[in-house]
């Protein structure tokens, strides 16, 4: 696709989606190599990222349009309920566990925290910060919990380099390398399979 | 532990691991080298003074039990199975403490990141604007339809028209049949409602379902029976995520 | 509000909303006179409406950002379920009645069509072409149906002046003008009170 057209197509896609769209997805839609997409988005960022009320940011391995923080008072007048954004420390703990240990069961979360977490899990699910995805093989086949895409936006996590690895946490004391996956792997996989590229989830009938 | 630490309330701790970690750090001990008898004594003193505060008493008490068991088993001869088991249990406890420590640290990072993001907004749902979603009817046609309706209405107010067959009803009917059979014979559906109108709507419904990726059509040869096969159990090809458009708000109750 | 800031605030509002916002609403949020809003949006239009994949349009008495039609194919790849809306003839009938008779009850629609229309009404409601708004005084206080804002977009109507007037209709000569209100009045009122300014309808608070 020709650069000027590609730029406008990406603008249209980002606007319609609202949520992040992965580079891979944009590349598929526009039938353009991913490097060209990065290049074009960078040009778009330059164009947009000064002198406008919105900007293009990279979140959770995808691109999205976000409003500049200066205009949050106006946004909050339009959507007053968006202002209630307190995060309890227990919610942050459950999210941490989901982030580093995903996929993880409720029982495993309870075990790590040493207290029952089902209420917190229910609320996080309701708020789309985590999601159920599959079941664990074994007795009772408990449901598996994973981080959901809006998490990356809420916490402003661009990619893995934005969070310490599991090994780096805890003051880097001697490590037992029992963890098979690094959070880095998880986020990358998330983005691939369940993250920002999941734009088809909101099915709708257009024939009436 | 010195006396001033007793000001700390038990509900400041998330659970027994949190308390244990605090005690260990307070004593400058290594998580992987806990002086079990010292820590056990402090743990017991601490919760002993505060049992009344405890909502989650059971969790704290079961940790106390574990600590005491490890402590007493470690006093047995090293060759005894109990001793070996206690070493194992202490090792497990260290692992859990380290895990907890990491989660606490990550919690702090997330809370901080969250705070710094509170003024950034995006739309979590696709735009209502669909420039490509246009009606195949123009508004003038809509006006004509209304004019015709009014005319018909004035002249034939009492006329009872035949039953209308709705496309969505026929589609729903097919989807209902898919619940019990993966493949439907189209002639079978016509037998139930033998009318030209029904046939016309049925064909539209089938084409729609095929177009939406819900069903596929199969015919062995021209003019032979046509079979409608469900794809994905007759479910919508595009799964709807629950609470998709919900705003994300949360707080600490 | 200073012009440059106002411009950026309106951009932020329009991008985050994704649907129309009335001039009145923007004026309230920004505490700026409506004339100033019109002026600023015109400046914004100049900026956005050339050389971008999205543009600012005036729809149903409000402003919204829309994607340029050239980029529909890309959007359809992102959301295959979006596209052309085909109306069944029964849906078209109900919609035409809602358009010219609004506010109207289900019973009145059934009466005009001579057949039960509840299924069609449900589908039109689901597709946001009509909406419930208020109740009729009288036995049972039935709910009143009105045209909903997306209708304007789908039928490509800017505002009420684009709707063929009652007098232009083929059947107009045999009409008993028992209607106290012209459809024009109705739609204008619609836009003011229930139309594009209704952006708060899906608010929800939840706490973890």
CSV table of C-alpha atoms in Angstrom, one decimal, chain B:
chain,number,residue,atom,x,y,z
B,1,UNK,CA,11.7,-8.3,68.8
B,2,UNK,CA,11.7,-5.1,70.7
B,3,UNK,CA,8.6,-3.7,72.4
B,4,UNK,CA,7.9,-0.8,70.0
B,5,UNK,CA,7.0,-3.2,67.2
B,6,UNK,CA,3.9,-4.2,69.0
B,7,UNK,CA,2.2,-1.1,67.8
B,8,UNK,CA,1.8,-2.8,64.5
B,9,UNK,CA,-1.7,-4.1,64.2
B,10,UNK,CA,-2.2,-7.6,62.8
B,11,UNK,CA,-4.7,-6.4,60.2
B,12,UNK,CA,-1.8,-4.5,58.6
B,13,UNK,CA,-0.8,-7.8,57.3
B,14,UNK,CA,-2.3,-9.5,54.3
B,15,UNK,CA,-2.0,-12.9,55.8
B,16,UNK,CA,0.4,-15.2,57.7
B,17,UNK,CA,3.0,-15.1,55.0
B,18,UNK,CA,3.0,-11.4,55.1
B,19,UNK,CA,3.5,-11.4,58.8
B,20,UNK,CA,6.2,-14.0,58.6
B,21,UNK,CA,8.1,-12.0,55.9
B,22,UNK,CA,7.9,-8.9,58.0
B,23,UNK,CA,9.3,-10.7,61.0
B,24,UNK,CA,12.1,-12.1,58.9
B,25,UNK,CA,13.0,-8.8,57.5
B,26,UNK,CA,12.8,-7.2,61.0
B,27,UNK,CA,15.4,-9.7,62.1
B,28,UNK,CA,17.5,-9.2,59.0
B,29,UNK,CA,17.3,-12.9,58.3
B,30,UNK,CA,17.7,-14.5,54.9
B,31,UNK,CA,14.5,-16.0,53.5
B,32,UNK,CA,16.4,-19.1,52.6
B,33,UNK,CA,18.1,-19.3,56.0
B,34,UNK,CA,15.4,-18.8,58.6
B,35,UNK,CA,16.3,-19.2,62.2
B,36,UNK,CA,13.2,-21.2,62.8
B,37,UNK,CA,13.0,-21.3,66.6
B,38,UNK,CA,13.5,-17.5,66.9
B,39,UNK,CA,11.0,-16.7,64.2
B,40,UNK,CA,8.5,-19.2,65.6
B,41,UNK,CA,8.7,-17.7,69.1
B,42,UNK,CA,8.2,-14.2,67.7
B,43,UNK,CA,5.3,-15.3,65.5
B,44,UNK,CA,3.5,-16.9,68.4
B,45,UNK,CA,4.1,-13.9,70.7
B,46,UNK,CA,2.8,-11.6,68.0
B,47,UNK,CA,-0.4,-13.4,67.2
B,48,UNK,CA,-0.9,-14.5,70.8
B,49,UNK,CA,-1.3,-10.8,71.8
B,50,UNK,CA,-3.8,-10.2,68.9
B,51,UNK,CA,-6.1,-13.2,68.5
B,52,UNK,CA,-9.0,-10.9,69.2
B,53,UNK,CA,-8.2,-8.8,66.1
B,54,UNK,CA,-8.1,-11.8,63.9
B,55,UNK,CA,-10.7,-12.2,61.2
B,56,UNK,CA,-8.7,-14.8,59.4
B,57,UNK,CA,-7.5,-16.5,62.6
B,58,UNK,CA,-7.5,-19.9,61.1
B,59,UNK,CA,-4.9,-18.9,58.5
B,60,UNK,CA,-2.6,-17.4,61.1
B,61,UNK,CA,-3.0,-20.3,63.4
B,62,UNK,CA,-2.3,-22.9,60.8
B,63,UNK,CA,0.9,-21.1,60.0
B,64,UNK,CA,1.7,-21.2,63.7
B,65,UNK,CA,1.1,-24.9,63.8
B,66,UNK,CA,3.4,-25.4,60.8
B,67,UNK,CA,6.2,-23.3,62.3
B,68,UNK,CA,6.0,-25.3,65.6
B,69,UNK,CA,6.0,-28.6,63.8
B,70,UNK,CA,9.1,-27.6,61.8
B,71,UNK,CA,10.8,-26.3,64.9
B,72,UNK,CA,10.2,-29.4,66.9
B,73,UNK,CA,11.0,-31.8,64.1
B,74,UNK,CA,14.3,-30.0,63.6
B,75,UNK,CA,15.3,-30.9,67.1
B,76,UNK,CA,15.1,-34.6,66.3
B,77,UNK,CA,18.2,-36.6,65.1
B,78,UNK,CA,19.1,-35.6,61.5
B,79,UNK,CA,18.6,-39.2,60.3
B,80,UNK,CA,15.0,-39.3,61.4
B,81,UNK,CA,12.3,-39.0,58.7
B,82,UNK,CA,10.7,-36.2,60.7
B,83,UNK,CA,13.8,-34.1,60.5
B,84,UNK,CA,14.1,-34.7,56.7
B,85,UNK,CA,10.5,-33.7,56.3
B,86,UNK,CA,11.0,-30.6,58.4
B,87,UNK,CA,13.9,-29.5,56.2
B,88,UNK,CA,11.7,-30.0,53.2
B,89,UNK,CA,8.9,-28.0,54.8
B,90,UNK,CA,11.2,-25.2,55.7
B,91,UNK,CA,12.5,-25.1,52.1
B,92,UNK,CA,8.9,-24.9,50.8
B,93,UNK,CA,8.1,-22.2,53.2
B,94,UNK,CA,11.2,-20.2,52.0
B,95,UNK,CA,10.0,-20.6,48.4
B,96,UNK,CA,6.6,-19.4,49.3
B,97,UNK,CA,8.0,-16.4,51.2
B,98,UNK,CA,10.2,-15.5,48.3
B,99,UNK,CA,7.2,-15.8,45.9
B,100,UNK,CA,5.1,-13.6,48.2
B,101,UNK,CA,7.9,-11.1,48.4
B,102,UNK,CA,8.0,-10.8,44.6
B,103,UNK,CA,4.3,-10.5,44.4
B,104,UNK,CA,4.3,-7.7,47.0
B,105,UNK,CA,7.0,-5.9,45.0
B,106,UNK,CA,5.1,-6.3,41.8
B,107,UNK,CA,2.0,-5.1,43.6
B,108,UNK,CA,3.8,-1.9,44.5
B,109,UNK,CA,4.9,-1.4,40.9
B,110,UNK,CA,1.4,-1.9,39.6
B,111,UNK,CA,-0.2,0.5,42.1
B,112,UNK,CA,2.4,3.1,41.0
B,113,UNK,CA,1.8,2.5,37.3
B,114,UNK,CA,-1.9,2.7,37.8
B,115,UNK,CA,-1.6,5.9,39.6
B,116,UNK,CA,0.4,7.5,36.8
B,117,UNK,CA,-2.1,6.4,34.2
B,118,UNK,CA,-5.3,7.7,35.8
B,119,UNK,CA,-5.6,10.6,33.4
B,120,UNK,CA,-5.1,8.6,30.2
B,121,UNK,CA,-8.3,7.5,28.5
B,122,UNK,CA,-9.2,5.5,25.5
B,123,UNK,CA,-12.3,4.0,24.2
B,124,UNK,CA,-12.7,0.4,25.1
B,125,UNK,CA,-15.3,-0.4,22.5
B,126,UNK,CA,-15.4,0.1,18.7
B,127,UNK,CA,-16.7,3.4,17.6
B,128,UNK,CA,-20.4,3.7,17.1
B,129,UNK,CA,-19.5,5.4,13.9
B,130,UNK,CA,-19.6,3.0,11.0
B,131,UNK,CA,-19.1,5.0,7.9
B,132,UNK,CA,-19.5,1.8,5.8
B,133,UNK,CA,-22.7,0.8,7.5
B,134,UNK,CA,-25.3,2.2,5.2
B,135,UNK,CA,-28.8,1.2,4.7
B,136,UNK,CA,-29.7,-0.3,1.4
B,137,UNK,CA,-32.9,1.8,1.6
B,138,UNK,CA,-32.8,5.5,1.2
B,139,UNK,CA,-34.8,7.7,3.5
B,140,UNK,CA,-37.1,8.5,0.5
B,141,UNK,CA,-37.9,4.8,0.1
B,142,UNK,CA,-38.6,4.8,3.8
B,143,UNK,CA,-41.0,7.7,3.3
B,144,UNK,CA,-42.7,5.8,0.4
B,145,UNK,CA,-43.1,2.7,2.6
B,146,UNK,CA,-44.8,4.8,5.2
B,147,UNK,CA,-47.1,6.5,2.7
B,148,UNK,CA,-48.1,3.1,1.4
B,149,UNK,CA,-48.7,1.8,4.9
B,150,UNK,CA,-51.0,4.7,5.7
B,151,UNK,CA,-52.9,4.1,2.5
B,152,UNK,CA,-53.3,0.4,3.2
B,153,UNK,CA,-54.2,1.2,6.7
B,154,UNK,CA,-56.9,3.6,5.7
B,155,UNK,CA,-58.5,1.2,3.2
B,156,UNK,CA,-58.1,-2.1,4.8
B,157,UNK,CA,-58.1,-1.4,8.5
B,158,UNK,CA,-60.1,-4.5,9.3
B,159,UNK,CA,-58.4,-6.8,6.8
B,160,UNK,CA,-56.4,-9.5,8.4
B,161,UNK,CA,-53.3,-10.3,6.5
B,162,UNK,CA,-51.7,-13.7,6.5
B,163,UNK,CA,-48.9,-14.5,8.9
B,164,UNK,CA,-45.7,-12.9,8.2
B,165,UNK,CA,-42.6,-15.0,8.0
B,166,UNK,CA,-39.6,-13.3,9.5
B,167,UNK,CA,-36.1,-14.0,8.4
B,168,UNK,CA,-34.9,-13.9,11.9
B,169,UNK,CA,-37.5,-16.5,13.0
B,170,UNK,CA,-36.5,-18.9,10.2
B,171,UNK,CA,-32.8,-18.4,11.1
B,172,UNK,CA,-33.6,-19.1,14.8
B,173,UNK,CA,-35.5,-22.2,13.7
B,174,UNK,CA,-32.5,-23.5,11.9
B,175,UNK,CA,-30.2,-22.8,14.8
B,176,UNK,CA,-32.6,-24.6,17.1
B,177,UNK,CA,-32.5,-27.6,14.8
B,178,UNK,CA,-28.7,-27.5,14.9
B,179,UNK,CA,-28.9,-28.1,18.6
B,180,UNK,CA,-30.0,-31.7,18.0
B,181,UNK,CA,-28.5,-32.4,14.6
B,182,UNK,CA,-25.3,-31.2,12.9
B,183,UNK,CA,-26.8,-31.6,9.5
B,184,UNK,CA,-30.3,-30.7,8.3
B,185,UNK,CA,-32.1,-31.8,5.1
B,186,UNK,CA,-33.6,-28.8,3.5
B,187,UNK,CA,-36.5,-30.6,2.1
B,188,UNK,CA,-37.3,-31.7,5.6
B,189,UNK,CA,-37.8,-28.1,6.7
B,190,UNK,CA,-40.1,-27.3,3.8
B,191,UNK,CA,-42.3,-30.2,4.7
B,192,UNK,CA,-43.2,-28.5,7.9
B,193,UNK,CA,-44.1,-25.2,6.2
B,194,UNK,CA,-45.0,-25.9,2.6
B,195,UNK,CA,-45.4,-22.4,1.1
B,196,UNK,CA,-43.6,-20.4,-1.5
B,197,UNK,CA,-43.1,-17.5,0.9
B,198,UNK,CA,-41.5,-19.8,3.4
B,199,UNK,CA,-39.2,-21.3,0.8
B,200,UNK,CA,-38.1,-17.8,-0.2
B,201,UNK,CA,-37.4,-16.8,3.3
B,202,UNK,CA,-35.8,-20.2,4.0
B,203,UNK,CA,-33.3,-19.7,1.1
B,204,UNK,CA,-32.5,-16.2,2.4
B,205,UNK,CA,-32.0,-17.6,5.9
B,206,UNK,CA,-29.7,-20.3,4.6
B,207,UNK,CA,-27.7,-17.9,2.5
B,208,UNK,CA,-27.3,-15.6,5.5
B,209,UNK,CA,-26.2,-18.4,7.8
B,210,UNK,CA,-23.7,-19.5,5.2
B,211,UNK,CA,-22.5,-16.0,4.7
B,212,UNK,CA,-22.1,-15.5,8.5
B,213,UNK,CA,-20.0,-18.7,8.7
B,214,UNK,CA,-22.6,-20.4,10.8
B,215,UNK,CA,-23.5,-23.1,8.4
B,216,UNK,CA,-22.2,-24.6,5.2
B,217,UNK,CA,-24.1,-26.2,2.2
B,218,UNK,CA,-23.6,-29.6,0.7
B,219,UNK,CA,-25.1,-31.1,-2.4
B,220,UNK,CA,-23.9,-34.3,-4.0
B,221,UNK,CA,-25.0,-33.5,-7.5
B,222,UNK,CA,-27.3,-31.0,-9.2
B,223,UNK,CA,-30.9,-31.3,-8.2
B,224,UNK,CA,-30.0,-33.7,-5.4
B,225,UNK,CA,-30.9,-33.1,-1.8
B,226,UNK,CA,-29.2,-30.1,-0.2
B,227,UNK,CA,-27.8,-30.5,3.3
B,228,UNK,CA,-27.1,-27.7,5.7
B,229,UNK,CA,-24.2,-28.4,8.0
B,230,UNK,CA,-23.5,-26.5,11.2
B,231,UNK,CA,-20.1,-25.0,11.7
B,232,UNK,CA,-19.0,-24.6,15.2
B,233,UNK,CA,-22.2,-26.1,16.6
B,234,UNK,CA,-24.4,-23.4,15.1
B,235,UNK,CA,-22.8,-20.8,17.2
B,236,UNK,CA,-22.1,-17.3,16.0
B,237,UNK,CA,-18.8,-17.3,14.2
B,238,UNK,CA,-17.8,-14.3,16.2
B,239,UNK,CA,-17.9,-14.9,19.9
B,240,UNK,CA,-19.1,-12.1,22.0
B,241,UNK,CA,-17.0,-11.2,25.0
B,242,UNK,CA,-18.9,-10.6,28.1
B,243,UNK,CA,-18.9,-7.1,29.6
B,244,UNK,CA,-17.1,-6.1,26.5
B,245,UNK,CA,-18.0,-2.5,26.6
B,246,UNK,CA,-17.8,-2.1,30.3
B,247,UNK,CA,-15.9,0.8,31.8
B,248,UNK,CA,-13.1,-0.2,34.0
B,249,UNK,CA,-13.5,1.3,37.4
B,250,UNK,CA,-12.5,-0.2,40.6
B,251,UNK,CA,-11.7,0.8,44.1
B,252,UNK,CA,-10.8,-0.4,47.5
B,253,UNK,CA,-14.0,-1.0,49.5
